[in-house]
Tab-separated table of C-alpha atoms (C1' of nucleotides) in Angstrom:
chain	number	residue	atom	x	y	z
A	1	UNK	CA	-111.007	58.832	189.117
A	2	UNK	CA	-109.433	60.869	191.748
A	3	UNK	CA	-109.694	60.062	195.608
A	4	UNK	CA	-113.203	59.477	196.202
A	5	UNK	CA	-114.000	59.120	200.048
A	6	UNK	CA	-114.140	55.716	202.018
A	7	UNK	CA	-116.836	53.199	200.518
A	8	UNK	CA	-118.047	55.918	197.900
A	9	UNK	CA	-116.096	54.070	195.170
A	10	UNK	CA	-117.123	51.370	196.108
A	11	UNK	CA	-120.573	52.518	195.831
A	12	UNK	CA	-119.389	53.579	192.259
A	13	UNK	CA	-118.566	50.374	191.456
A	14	UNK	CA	-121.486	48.531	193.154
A	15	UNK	CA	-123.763	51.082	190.725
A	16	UNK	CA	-121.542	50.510	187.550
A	17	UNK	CA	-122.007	46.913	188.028
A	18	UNK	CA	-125.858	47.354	188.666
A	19	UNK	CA	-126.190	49.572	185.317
A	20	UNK	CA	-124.696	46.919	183.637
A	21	UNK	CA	-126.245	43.988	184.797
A	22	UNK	CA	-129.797	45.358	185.666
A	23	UNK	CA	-129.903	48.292	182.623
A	24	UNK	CA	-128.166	46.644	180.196
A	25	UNK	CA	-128.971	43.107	180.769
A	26	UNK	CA	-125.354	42.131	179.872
A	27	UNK	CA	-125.576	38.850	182.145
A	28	UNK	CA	-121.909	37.967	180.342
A	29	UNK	CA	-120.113	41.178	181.306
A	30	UNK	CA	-116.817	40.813	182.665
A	31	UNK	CA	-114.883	42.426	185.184
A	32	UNK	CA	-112.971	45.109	182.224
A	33	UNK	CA	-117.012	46.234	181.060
A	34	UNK	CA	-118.043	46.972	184.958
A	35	UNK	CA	-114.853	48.726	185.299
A	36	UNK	CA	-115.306	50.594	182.090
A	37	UNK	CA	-118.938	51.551	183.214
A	38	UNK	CA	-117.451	52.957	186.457
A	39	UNK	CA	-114.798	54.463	184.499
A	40	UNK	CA	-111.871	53.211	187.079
A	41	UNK	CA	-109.726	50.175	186.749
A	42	UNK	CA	-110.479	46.589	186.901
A	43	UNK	CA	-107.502	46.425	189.335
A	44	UNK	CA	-109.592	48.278	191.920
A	45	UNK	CA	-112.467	46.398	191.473
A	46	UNK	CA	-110.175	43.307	193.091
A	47	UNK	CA	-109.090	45.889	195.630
A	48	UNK	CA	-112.577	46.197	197.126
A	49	UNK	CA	-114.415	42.900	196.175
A	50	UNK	CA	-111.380	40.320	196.068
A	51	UNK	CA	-112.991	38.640	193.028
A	52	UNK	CA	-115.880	38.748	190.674
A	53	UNK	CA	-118.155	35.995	192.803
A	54	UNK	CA	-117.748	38.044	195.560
A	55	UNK	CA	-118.731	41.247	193.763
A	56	UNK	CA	-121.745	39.648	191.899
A	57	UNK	CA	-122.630	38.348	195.294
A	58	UNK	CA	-122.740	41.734	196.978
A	59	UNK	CA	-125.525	43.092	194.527
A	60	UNK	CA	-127.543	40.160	194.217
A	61	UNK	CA	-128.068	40.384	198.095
A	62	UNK	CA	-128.874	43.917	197.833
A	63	UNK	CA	-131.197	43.444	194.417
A	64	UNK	CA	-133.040	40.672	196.657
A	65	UNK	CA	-133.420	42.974	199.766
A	66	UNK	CA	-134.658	45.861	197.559
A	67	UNK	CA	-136.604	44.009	195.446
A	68	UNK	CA	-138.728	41.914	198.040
A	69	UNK	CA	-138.672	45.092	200.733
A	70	UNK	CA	-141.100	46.984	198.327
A	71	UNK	CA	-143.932	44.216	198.548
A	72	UNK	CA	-144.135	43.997	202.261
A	73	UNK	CA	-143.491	47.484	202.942
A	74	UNK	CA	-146.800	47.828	200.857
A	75	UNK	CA	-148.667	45.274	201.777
A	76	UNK	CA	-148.621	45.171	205.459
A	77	UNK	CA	-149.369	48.887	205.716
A	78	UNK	CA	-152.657	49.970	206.211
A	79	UNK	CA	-154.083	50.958	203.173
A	80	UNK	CA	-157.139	49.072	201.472
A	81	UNK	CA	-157.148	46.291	199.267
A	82	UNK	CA	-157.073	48.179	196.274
A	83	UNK	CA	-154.314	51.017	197.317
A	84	UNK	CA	-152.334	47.666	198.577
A	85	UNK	CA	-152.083	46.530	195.498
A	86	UNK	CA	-152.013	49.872	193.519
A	87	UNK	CA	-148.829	50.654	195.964
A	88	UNK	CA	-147.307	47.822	194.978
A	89	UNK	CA	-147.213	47.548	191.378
A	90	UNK	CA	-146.802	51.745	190.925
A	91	UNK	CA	-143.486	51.752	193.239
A	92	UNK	CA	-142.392	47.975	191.662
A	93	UNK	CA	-142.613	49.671	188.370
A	94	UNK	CA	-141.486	53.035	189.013
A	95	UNK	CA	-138.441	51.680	190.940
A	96	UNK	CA	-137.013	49.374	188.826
A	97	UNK	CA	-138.103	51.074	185.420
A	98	UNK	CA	-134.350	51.745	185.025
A	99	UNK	CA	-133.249	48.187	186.000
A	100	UNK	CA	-135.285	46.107	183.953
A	101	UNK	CA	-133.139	43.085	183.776
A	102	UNK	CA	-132.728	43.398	187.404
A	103	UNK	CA	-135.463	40.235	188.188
A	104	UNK	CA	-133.652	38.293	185.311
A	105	UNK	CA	-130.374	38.726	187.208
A	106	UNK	CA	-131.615	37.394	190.270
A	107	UNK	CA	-133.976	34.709	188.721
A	108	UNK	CA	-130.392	33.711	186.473
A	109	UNK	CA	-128.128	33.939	190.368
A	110	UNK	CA	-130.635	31.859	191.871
A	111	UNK	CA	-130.913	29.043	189.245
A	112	UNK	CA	-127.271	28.823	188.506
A	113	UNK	CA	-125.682	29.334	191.838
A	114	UNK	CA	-125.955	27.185	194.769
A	115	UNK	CA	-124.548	30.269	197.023
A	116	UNK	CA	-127.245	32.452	195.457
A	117	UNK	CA	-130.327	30.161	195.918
A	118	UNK	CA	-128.719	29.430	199.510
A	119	UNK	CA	-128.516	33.336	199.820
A	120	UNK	CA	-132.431	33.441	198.701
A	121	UNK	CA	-133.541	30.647	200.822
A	122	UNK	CA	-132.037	32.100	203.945
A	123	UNK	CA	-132.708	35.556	203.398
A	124	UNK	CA	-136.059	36.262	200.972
A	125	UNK	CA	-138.201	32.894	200.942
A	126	UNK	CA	-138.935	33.396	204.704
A	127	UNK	CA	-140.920	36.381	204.210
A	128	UNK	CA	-143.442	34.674	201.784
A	129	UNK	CA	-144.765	32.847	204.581
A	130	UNK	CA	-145.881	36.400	206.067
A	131	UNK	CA	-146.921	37.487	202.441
A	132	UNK	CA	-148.879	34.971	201.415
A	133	UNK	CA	-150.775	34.879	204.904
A	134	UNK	CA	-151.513	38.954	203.987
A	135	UNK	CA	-152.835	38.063	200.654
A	136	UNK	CA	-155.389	35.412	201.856
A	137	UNK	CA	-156.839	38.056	204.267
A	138	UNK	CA	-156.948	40.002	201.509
A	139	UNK	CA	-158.565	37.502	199.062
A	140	UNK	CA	-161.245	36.643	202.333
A	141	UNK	CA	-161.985	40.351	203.491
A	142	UNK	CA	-162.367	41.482	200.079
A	143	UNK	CA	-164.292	38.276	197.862
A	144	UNK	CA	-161.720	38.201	195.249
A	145	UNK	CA	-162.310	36.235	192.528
A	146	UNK	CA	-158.678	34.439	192.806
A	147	UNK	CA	-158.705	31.998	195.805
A	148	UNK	CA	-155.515	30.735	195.853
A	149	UNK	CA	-153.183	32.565	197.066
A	150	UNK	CA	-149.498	31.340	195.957
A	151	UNK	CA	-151.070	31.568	192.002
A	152	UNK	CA	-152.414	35.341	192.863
A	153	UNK	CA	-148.618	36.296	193.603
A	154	UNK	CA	-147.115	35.198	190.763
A	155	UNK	CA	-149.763	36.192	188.649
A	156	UNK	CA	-148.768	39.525	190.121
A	157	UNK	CA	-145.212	38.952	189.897
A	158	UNK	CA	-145.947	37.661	186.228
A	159	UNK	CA	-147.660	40.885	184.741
A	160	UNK	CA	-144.956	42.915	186.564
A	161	UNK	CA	-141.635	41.330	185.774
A	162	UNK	CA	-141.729	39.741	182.745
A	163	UNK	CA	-142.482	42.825	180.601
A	164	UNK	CA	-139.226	44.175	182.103
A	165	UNK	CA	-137.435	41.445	181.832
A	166	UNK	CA	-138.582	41.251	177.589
A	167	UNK	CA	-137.673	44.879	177.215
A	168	UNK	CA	-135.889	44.264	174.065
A	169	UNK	CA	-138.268	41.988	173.098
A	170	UNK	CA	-141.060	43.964	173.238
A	171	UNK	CA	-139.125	46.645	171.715
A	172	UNK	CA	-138.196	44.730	168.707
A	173	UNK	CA	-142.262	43.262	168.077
A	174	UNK	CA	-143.847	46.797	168.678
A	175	UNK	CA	-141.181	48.258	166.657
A	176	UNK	CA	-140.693	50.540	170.107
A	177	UNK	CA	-138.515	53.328	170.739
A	178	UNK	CA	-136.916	53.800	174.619
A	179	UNK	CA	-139.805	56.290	174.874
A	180	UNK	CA	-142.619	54.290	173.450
A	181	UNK	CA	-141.395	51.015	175.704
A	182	UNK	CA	-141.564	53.145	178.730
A	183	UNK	CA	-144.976	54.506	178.307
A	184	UNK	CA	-146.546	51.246	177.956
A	185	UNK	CA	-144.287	49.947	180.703
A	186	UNK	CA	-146.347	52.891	182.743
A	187	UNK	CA	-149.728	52.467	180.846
A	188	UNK	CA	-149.114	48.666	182.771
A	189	UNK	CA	-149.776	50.102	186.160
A	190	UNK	CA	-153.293	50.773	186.275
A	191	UNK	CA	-153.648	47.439	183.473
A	192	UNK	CA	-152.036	44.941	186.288
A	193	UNK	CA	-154.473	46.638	188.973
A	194	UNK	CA	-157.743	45.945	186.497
A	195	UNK	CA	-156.075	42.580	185.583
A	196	UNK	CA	-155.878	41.344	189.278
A	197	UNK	CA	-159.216	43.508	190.753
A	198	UNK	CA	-161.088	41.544	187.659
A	199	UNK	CA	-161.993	44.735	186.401
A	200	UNK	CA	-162.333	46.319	182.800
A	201	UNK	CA	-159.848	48.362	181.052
B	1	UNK	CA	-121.124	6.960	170.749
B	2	UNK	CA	-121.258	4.505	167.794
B	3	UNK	CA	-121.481	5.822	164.545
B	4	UNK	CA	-125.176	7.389	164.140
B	5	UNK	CA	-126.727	7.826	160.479
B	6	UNK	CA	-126.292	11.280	159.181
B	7	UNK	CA	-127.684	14.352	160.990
B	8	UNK	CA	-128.568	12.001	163.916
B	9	UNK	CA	-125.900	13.246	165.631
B	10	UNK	CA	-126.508	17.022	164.820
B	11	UNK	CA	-129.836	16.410	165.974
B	12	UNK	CA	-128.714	14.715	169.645
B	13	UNK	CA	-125.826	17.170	170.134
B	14	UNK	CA	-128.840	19.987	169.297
B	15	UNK	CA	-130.588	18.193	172.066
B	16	UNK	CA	-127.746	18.374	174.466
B	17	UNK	CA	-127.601	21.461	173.876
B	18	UNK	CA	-131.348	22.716	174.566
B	19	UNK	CA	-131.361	20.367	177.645
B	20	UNK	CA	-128.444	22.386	179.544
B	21	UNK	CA	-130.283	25.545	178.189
B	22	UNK	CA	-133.454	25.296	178.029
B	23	UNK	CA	-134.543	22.278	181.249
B	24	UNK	CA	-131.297	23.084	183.309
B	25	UNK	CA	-130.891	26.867	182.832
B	26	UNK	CA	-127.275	26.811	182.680
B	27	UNK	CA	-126.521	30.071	180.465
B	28	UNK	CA	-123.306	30.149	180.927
B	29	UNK	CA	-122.535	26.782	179.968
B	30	UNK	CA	-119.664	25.609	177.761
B	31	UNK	CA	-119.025	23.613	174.856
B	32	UNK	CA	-117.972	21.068	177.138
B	33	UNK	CA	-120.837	20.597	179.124
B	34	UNK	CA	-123.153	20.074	176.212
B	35	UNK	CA	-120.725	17.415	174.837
B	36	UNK	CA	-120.853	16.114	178.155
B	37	UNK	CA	-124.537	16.487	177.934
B	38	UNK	CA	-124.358	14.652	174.641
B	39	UNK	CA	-121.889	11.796	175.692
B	40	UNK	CA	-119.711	13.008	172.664
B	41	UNK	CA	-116.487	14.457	172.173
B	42	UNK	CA	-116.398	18.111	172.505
B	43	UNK	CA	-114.616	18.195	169.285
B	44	UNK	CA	-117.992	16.569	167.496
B	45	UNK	CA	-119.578	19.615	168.558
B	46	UNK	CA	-116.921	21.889	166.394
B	47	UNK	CA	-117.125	19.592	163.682
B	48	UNK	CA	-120.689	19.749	162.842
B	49	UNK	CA	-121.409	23.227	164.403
B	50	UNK	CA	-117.824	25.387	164.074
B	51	UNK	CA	-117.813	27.135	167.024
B	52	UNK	CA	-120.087	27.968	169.738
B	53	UNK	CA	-121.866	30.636	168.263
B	54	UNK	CA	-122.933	28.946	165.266
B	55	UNK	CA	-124.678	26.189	168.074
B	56	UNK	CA	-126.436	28.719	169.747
B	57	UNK	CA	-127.582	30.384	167.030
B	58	UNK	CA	-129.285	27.217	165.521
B	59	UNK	CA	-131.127	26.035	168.383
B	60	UNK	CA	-132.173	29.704	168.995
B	61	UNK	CA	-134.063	30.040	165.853
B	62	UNK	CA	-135.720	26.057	166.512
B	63	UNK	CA	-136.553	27.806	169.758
B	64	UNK	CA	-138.124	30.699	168.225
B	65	UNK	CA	-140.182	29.286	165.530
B	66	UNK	CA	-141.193	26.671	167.996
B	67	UNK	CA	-142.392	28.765	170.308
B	68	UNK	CA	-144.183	31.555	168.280
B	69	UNK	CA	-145.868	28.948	166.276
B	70	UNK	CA	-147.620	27.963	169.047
B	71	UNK	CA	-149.840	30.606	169.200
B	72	UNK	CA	-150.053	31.162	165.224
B	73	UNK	CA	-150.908	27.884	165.108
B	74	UNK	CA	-153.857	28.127	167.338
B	75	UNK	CA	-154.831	32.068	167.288
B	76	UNK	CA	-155.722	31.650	163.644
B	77	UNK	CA	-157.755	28.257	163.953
B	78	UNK	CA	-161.948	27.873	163.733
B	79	UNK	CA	-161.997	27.919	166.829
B	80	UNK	CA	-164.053	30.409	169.830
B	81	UNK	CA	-162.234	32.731	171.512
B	82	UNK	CA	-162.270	30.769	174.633
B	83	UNK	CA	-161.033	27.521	173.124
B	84	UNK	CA	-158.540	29.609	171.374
B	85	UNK	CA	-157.007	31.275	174.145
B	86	UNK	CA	-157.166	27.910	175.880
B	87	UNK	CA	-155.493	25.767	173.432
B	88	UNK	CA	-152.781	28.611	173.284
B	89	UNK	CA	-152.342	28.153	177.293
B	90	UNK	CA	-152.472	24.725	177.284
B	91	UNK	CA	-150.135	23.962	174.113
B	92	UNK	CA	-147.757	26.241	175.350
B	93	UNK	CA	-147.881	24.734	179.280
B	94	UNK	CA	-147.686	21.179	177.809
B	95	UNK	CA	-145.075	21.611	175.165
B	96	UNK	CA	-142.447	23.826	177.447
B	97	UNK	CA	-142.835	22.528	181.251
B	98	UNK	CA	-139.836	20.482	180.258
B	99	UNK	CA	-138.063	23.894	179.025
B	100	UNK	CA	-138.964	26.059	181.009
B	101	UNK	CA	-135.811	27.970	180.571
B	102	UNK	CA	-136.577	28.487	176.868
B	103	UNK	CA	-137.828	32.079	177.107
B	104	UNK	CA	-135.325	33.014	179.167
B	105	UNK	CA	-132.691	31.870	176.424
B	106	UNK	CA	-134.391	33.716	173.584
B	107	UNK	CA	-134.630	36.682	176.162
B	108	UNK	CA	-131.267	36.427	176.830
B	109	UNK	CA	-130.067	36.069	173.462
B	110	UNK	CA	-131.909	38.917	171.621
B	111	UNK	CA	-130.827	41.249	174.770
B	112	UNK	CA	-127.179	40.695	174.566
B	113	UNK	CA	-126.762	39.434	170.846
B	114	UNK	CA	-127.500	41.776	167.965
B	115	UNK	CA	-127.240	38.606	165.499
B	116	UNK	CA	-130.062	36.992	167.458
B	117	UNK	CA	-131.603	40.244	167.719
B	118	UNK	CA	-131.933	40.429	164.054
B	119	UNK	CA	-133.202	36.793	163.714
B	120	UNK	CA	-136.084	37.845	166.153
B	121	UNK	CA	-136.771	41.120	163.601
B	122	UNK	CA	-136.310	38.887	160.448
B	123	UNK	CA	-138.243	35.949	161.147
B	124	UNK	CA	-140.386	36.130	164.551
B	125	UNK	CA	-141.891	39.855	164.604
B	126	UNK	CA	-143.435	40.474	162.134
B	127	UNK	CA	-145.827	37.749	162.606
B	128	UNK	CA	-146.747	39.589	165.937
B	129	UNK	CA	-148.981	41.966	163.621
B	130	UNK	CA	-150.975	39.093	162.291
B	131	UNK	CA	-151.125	38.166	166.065
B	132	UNK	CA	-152.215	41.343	167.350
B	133	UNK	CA	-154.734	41.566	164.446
B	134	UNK	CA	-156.288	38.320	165.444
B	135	UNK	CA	-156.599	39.717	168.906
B	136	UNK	CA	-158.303	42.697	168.422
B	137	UNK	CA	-160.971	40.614	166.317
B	138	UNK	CA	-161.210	38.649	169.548
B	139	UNK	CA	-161.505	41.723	171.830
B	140	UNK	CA	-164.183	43.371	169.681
B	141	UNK	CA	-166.039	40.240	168.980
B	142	UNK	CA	-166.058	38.939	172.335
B	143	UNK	CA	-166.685	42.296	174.181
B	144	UNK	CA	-163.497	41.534	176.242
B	145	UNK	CA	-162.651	43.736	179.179
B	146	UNK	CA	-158.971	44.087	177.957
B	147	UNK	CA	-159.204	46.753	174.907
B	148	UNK	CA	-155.912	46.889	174.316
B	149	UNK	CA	-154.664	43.970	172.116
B	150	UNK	CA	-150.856	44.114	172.511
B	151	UNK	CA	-151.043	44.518	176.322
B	152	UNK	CA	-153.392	41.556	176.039
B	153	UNK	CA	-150.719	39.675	174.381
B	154	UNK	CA	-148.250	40.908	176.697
B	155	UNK	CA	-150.076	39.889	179.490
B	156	UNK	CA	-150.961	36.470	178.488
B	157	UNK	CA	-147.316	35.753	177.486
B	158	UNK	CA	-145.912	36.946	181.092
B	159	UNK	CA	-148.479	34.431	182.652
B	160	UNK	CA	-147.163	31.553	180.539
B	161	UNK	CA	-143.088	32.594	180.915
B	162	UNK	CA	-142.985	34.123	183.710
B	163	UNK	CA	-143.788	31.038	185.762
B	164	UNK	CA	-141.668	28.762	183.498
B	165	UNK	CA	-138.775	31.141	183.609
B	166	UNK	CA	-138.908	31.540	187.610
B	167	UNK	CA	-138.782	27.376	188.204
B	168	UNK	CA	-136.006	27.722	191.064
B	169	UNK	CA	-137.350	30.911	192.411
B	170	UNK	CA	-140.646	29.535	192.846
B	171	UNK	CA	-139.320	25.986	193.838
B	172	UNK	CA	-137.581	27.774	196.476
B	173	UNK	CA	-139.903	30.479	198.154
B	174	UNK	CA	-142.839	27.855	198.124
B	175	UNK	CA	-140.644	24.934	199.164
B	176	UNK	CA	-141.711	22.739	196.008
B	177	UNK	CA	-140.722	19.497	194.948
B	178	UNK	CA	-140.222	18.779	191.397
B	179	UNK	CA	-143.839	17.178	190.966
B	180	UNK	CA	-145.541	19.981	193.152
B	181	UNK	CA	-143.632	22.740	191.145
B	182	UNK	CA	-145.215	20.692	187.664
B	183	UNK	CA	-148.831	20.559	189.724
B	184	UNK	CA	-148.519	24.260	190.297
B	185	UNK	CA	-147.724	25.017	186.776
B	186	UNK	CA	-150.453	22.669	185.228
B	187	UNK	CA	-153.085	24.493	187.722
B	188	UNK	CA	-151.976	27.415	186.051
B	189	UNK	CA	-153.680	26.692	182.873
B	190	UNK	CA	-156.869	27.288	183.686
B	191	UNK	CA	-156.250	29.899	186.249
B	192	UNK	CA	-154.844	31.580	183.583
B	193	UNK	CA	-157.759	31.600	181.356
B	194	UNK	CA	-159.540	32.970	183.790
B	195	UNK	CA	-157.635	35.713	184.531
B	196	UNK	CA	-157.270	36.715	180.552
B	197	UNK	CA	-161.366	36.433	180.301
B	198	UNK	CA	-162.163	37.764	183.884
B	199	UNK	CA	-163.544	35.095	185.815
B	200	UNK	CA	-163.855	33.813	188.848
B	201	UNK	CA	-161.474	30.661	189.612
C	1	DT	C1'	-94.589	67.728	206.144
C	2	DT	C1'	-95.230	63.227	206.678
C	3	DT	C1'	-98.279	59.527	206.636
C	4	DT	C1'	-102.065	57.166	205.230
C	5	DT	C1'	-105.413	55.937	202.084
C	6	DG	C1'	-107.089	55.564	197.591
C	7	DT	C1'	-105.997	54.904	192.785
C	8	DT	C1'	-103.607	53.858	188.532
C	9	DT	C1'	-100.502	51.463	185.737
C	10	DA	C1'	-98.353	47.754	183.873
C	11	DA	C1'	-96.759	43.559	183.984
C	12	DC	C1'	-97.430	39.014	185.029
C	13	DA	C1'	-99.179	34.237	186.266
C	14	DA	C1'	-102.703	31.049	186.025
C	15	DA	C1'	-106.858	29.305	184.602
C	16	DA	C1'	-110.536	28.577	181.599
C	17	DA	C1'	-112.551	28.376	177.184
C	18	DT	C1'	-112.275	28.263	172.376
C	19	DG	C1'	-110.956	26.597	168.127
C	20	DT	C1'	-107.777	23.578	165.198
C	21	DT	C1'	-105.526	19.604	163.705
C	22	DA	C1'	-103.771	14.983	162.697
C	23	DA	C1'	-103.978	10.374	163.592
C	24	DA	C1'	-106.373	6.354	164.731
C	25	DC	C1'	-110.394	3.785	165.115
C	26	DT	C1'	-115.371	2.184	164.041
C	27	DT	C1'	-119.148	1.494	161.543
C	28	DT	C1'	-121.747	1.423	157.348
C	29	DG	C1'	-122.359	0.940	152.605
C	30	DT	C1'	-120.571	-0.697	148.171
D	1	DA	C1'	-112.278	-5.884	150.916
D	2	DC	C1'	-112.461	-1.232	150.246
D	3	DA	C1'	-114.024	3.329	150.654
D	4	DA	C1'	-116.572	6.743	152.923
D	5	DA	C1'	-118.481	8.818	156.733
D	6	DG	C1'	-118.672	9.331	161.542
D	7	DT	C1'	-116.280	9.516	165.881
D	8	DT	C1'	-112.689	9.645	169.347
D	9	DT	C1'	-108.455	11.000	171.231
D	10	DA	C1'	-104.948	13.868	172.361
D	11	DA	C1'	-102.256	17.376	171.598
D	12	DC	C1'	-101.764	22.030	170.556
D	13	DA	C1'	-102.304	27.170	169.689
D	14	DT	C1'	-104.875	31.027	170.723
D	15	DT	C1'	-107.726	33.918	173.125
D	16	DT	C1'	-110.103	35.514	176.986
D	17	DT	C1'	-110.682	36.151	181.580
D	18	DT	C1'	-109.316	36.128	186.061
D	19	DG	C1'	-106.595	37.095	189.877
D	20	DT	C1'	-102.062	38.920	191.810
D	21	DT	C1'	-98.390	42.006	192.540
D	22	DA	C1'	-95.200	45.874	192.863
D	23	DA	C1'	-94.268	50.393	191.873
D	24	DA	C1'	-95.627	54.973	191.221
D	25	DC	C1'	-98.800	58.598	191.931
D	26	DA	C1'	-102.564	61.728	194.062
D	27	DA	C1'	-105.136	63.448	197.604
D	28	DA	C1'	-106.514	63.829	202.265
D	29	DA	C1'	-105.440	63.680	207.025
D	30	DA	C1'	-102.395	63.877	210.769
DNA sequence: TTTTTGTTTAACAAAAATGTTAAACTTTGT
DNA sequence: ACAAAGTTTAACATTTTTGTTAAACAAAAA
């Protein structure tokens, strides 16, 4: 790699890290694979991130900010019940398509890492509070059949994440090319939106 | 530890082993922590197992066939659709709220490890057609809204794991105690039938 | 041109994890 | 009592990974 300007390489090697933890799944990669990915050499990845908790550390927080952001940029906009949720599930899934492991890697942070959960707790939980209040409107303006509403977002987060998260999985009981995976992945968006409106398919 | 009969041993060092994995999450965990686990000497663990792979390997497939015969079990019972789907939900809640890191584990391994991946292919997919088939009797004998049978499945499985997997995550944004986490999970099984037959809960 | 910043290389130290072995000890069965 | 099987201990070799460092090099900026 030659020269690359100010943070961009470290940009690079943010990405490179992100491809393979959140693409690739490869929750035991080491600090030679992410430098490999971003094609520079591990020695610069100490150069800019000091060591590899501080590294891992750096893209969790972002995976947490990006991840959450998209639900309450959605849902307390001013759309209608419906396009709330229909926002919501079409960006979730178009956005993180290409990082399907991307939930795992937090869900993995969180559970094994008292600095990660700490990082959640301080940073993410918070907004639930102001999420969950937005979905009970939503369940009271609107009749829903689901009343409770802590067991409506994870049902939500349930028929989004874990079919990303099984990628290979699913790939391996369908028998599923990349292609064939990714068109049911997108056939899911209006199926999560029936599944939570209580509607047919 | 004094002298057990056997494959006693085997058995409680297996044990050991699916505890740190599969009820504390710990994925990265080392030999030494499950002998730890086990109250045995870490070189017990080589003798009966060789090396860590081997380990891993073995309670991976007990993991798989436990968990997929769940829903053979049940699926292809006398029973209605209703109790069917229910007894799947409620097996599966009962049987894994103590592992709820399970999935995860199998996830993990048939992402990252092309042994386990062929395991899955060998022994655990292709009973997914005889699964599928089942459903779509289901779907066309019950009218269901859902037509399509493996999103069905998919869907029912991510309300099941998804939950299970995301025990600290949810522990954490909702401010859950160990018994109020369980209580959320066990109201899950029959919000979860609902949700798979459309009604109102 | 000189200086600064970014980058590579290679070598190294240290730590962590794995896998192996031999010897001693304990329990059980014969 | 003896043998066999199970278990512990401790030491060791090997491998893998991590983190550090110094020297050289390349490109941009001054």
């Amino acid at each position: 790699m030659s020269h690359n300007t100010d943070s961009e390489t470290e940009k690079l090697i943010k990405e490179a890290a992100k491809k393979v933890f959140f693409s690739q799944g490869k929750i035991h990669a080491n600090m030679q694979e992410i430098a490999d990915e971003a094609g520079v050499n591990r020695a610069l990845l100490h150069y800019y991130f000091r060591n590899r908790e501080r590294l891992l550390l750096v893209i969790l927080e972002e995976a947490m900010i990006d991840s959450h952001q998209v639900m309450i940029k959605v849902l307390t906009s001013n759309m209608s019940l419906e396009d709330k949720i229909k926002s919501t599930i079409d960006y979730m899934i178009d956005r993180f398509i290409d990082y399907p492991y991307m939930q795992a890697f937090i869900i993995n942070e969180v559970t094994n890492n008292e600095n990660s959960r700490l990082l959640h707790e301080r940073h993410i939980a918070p907004f639930f509070n102001q999420l969950l209040e937005e979905i009970e409107k939503l369940i009271k303006q609107n009749n829903l059949a689901h009343k409770n509403s802590k067991q409506f977002l994870i049902n939500l987060m349930s028929l989004m994440h874990y079919p990303l998260i099984s990628k290979k999985i699913i790939s391996n009981i369908f028998n599923y090319s990349d292609d064939e995976y990714k068109q049911f992945i997108m056939d899911r968006k209006e199926i999560i939106l029936n599944v939570m409106l209580q509607r047919k398919n």
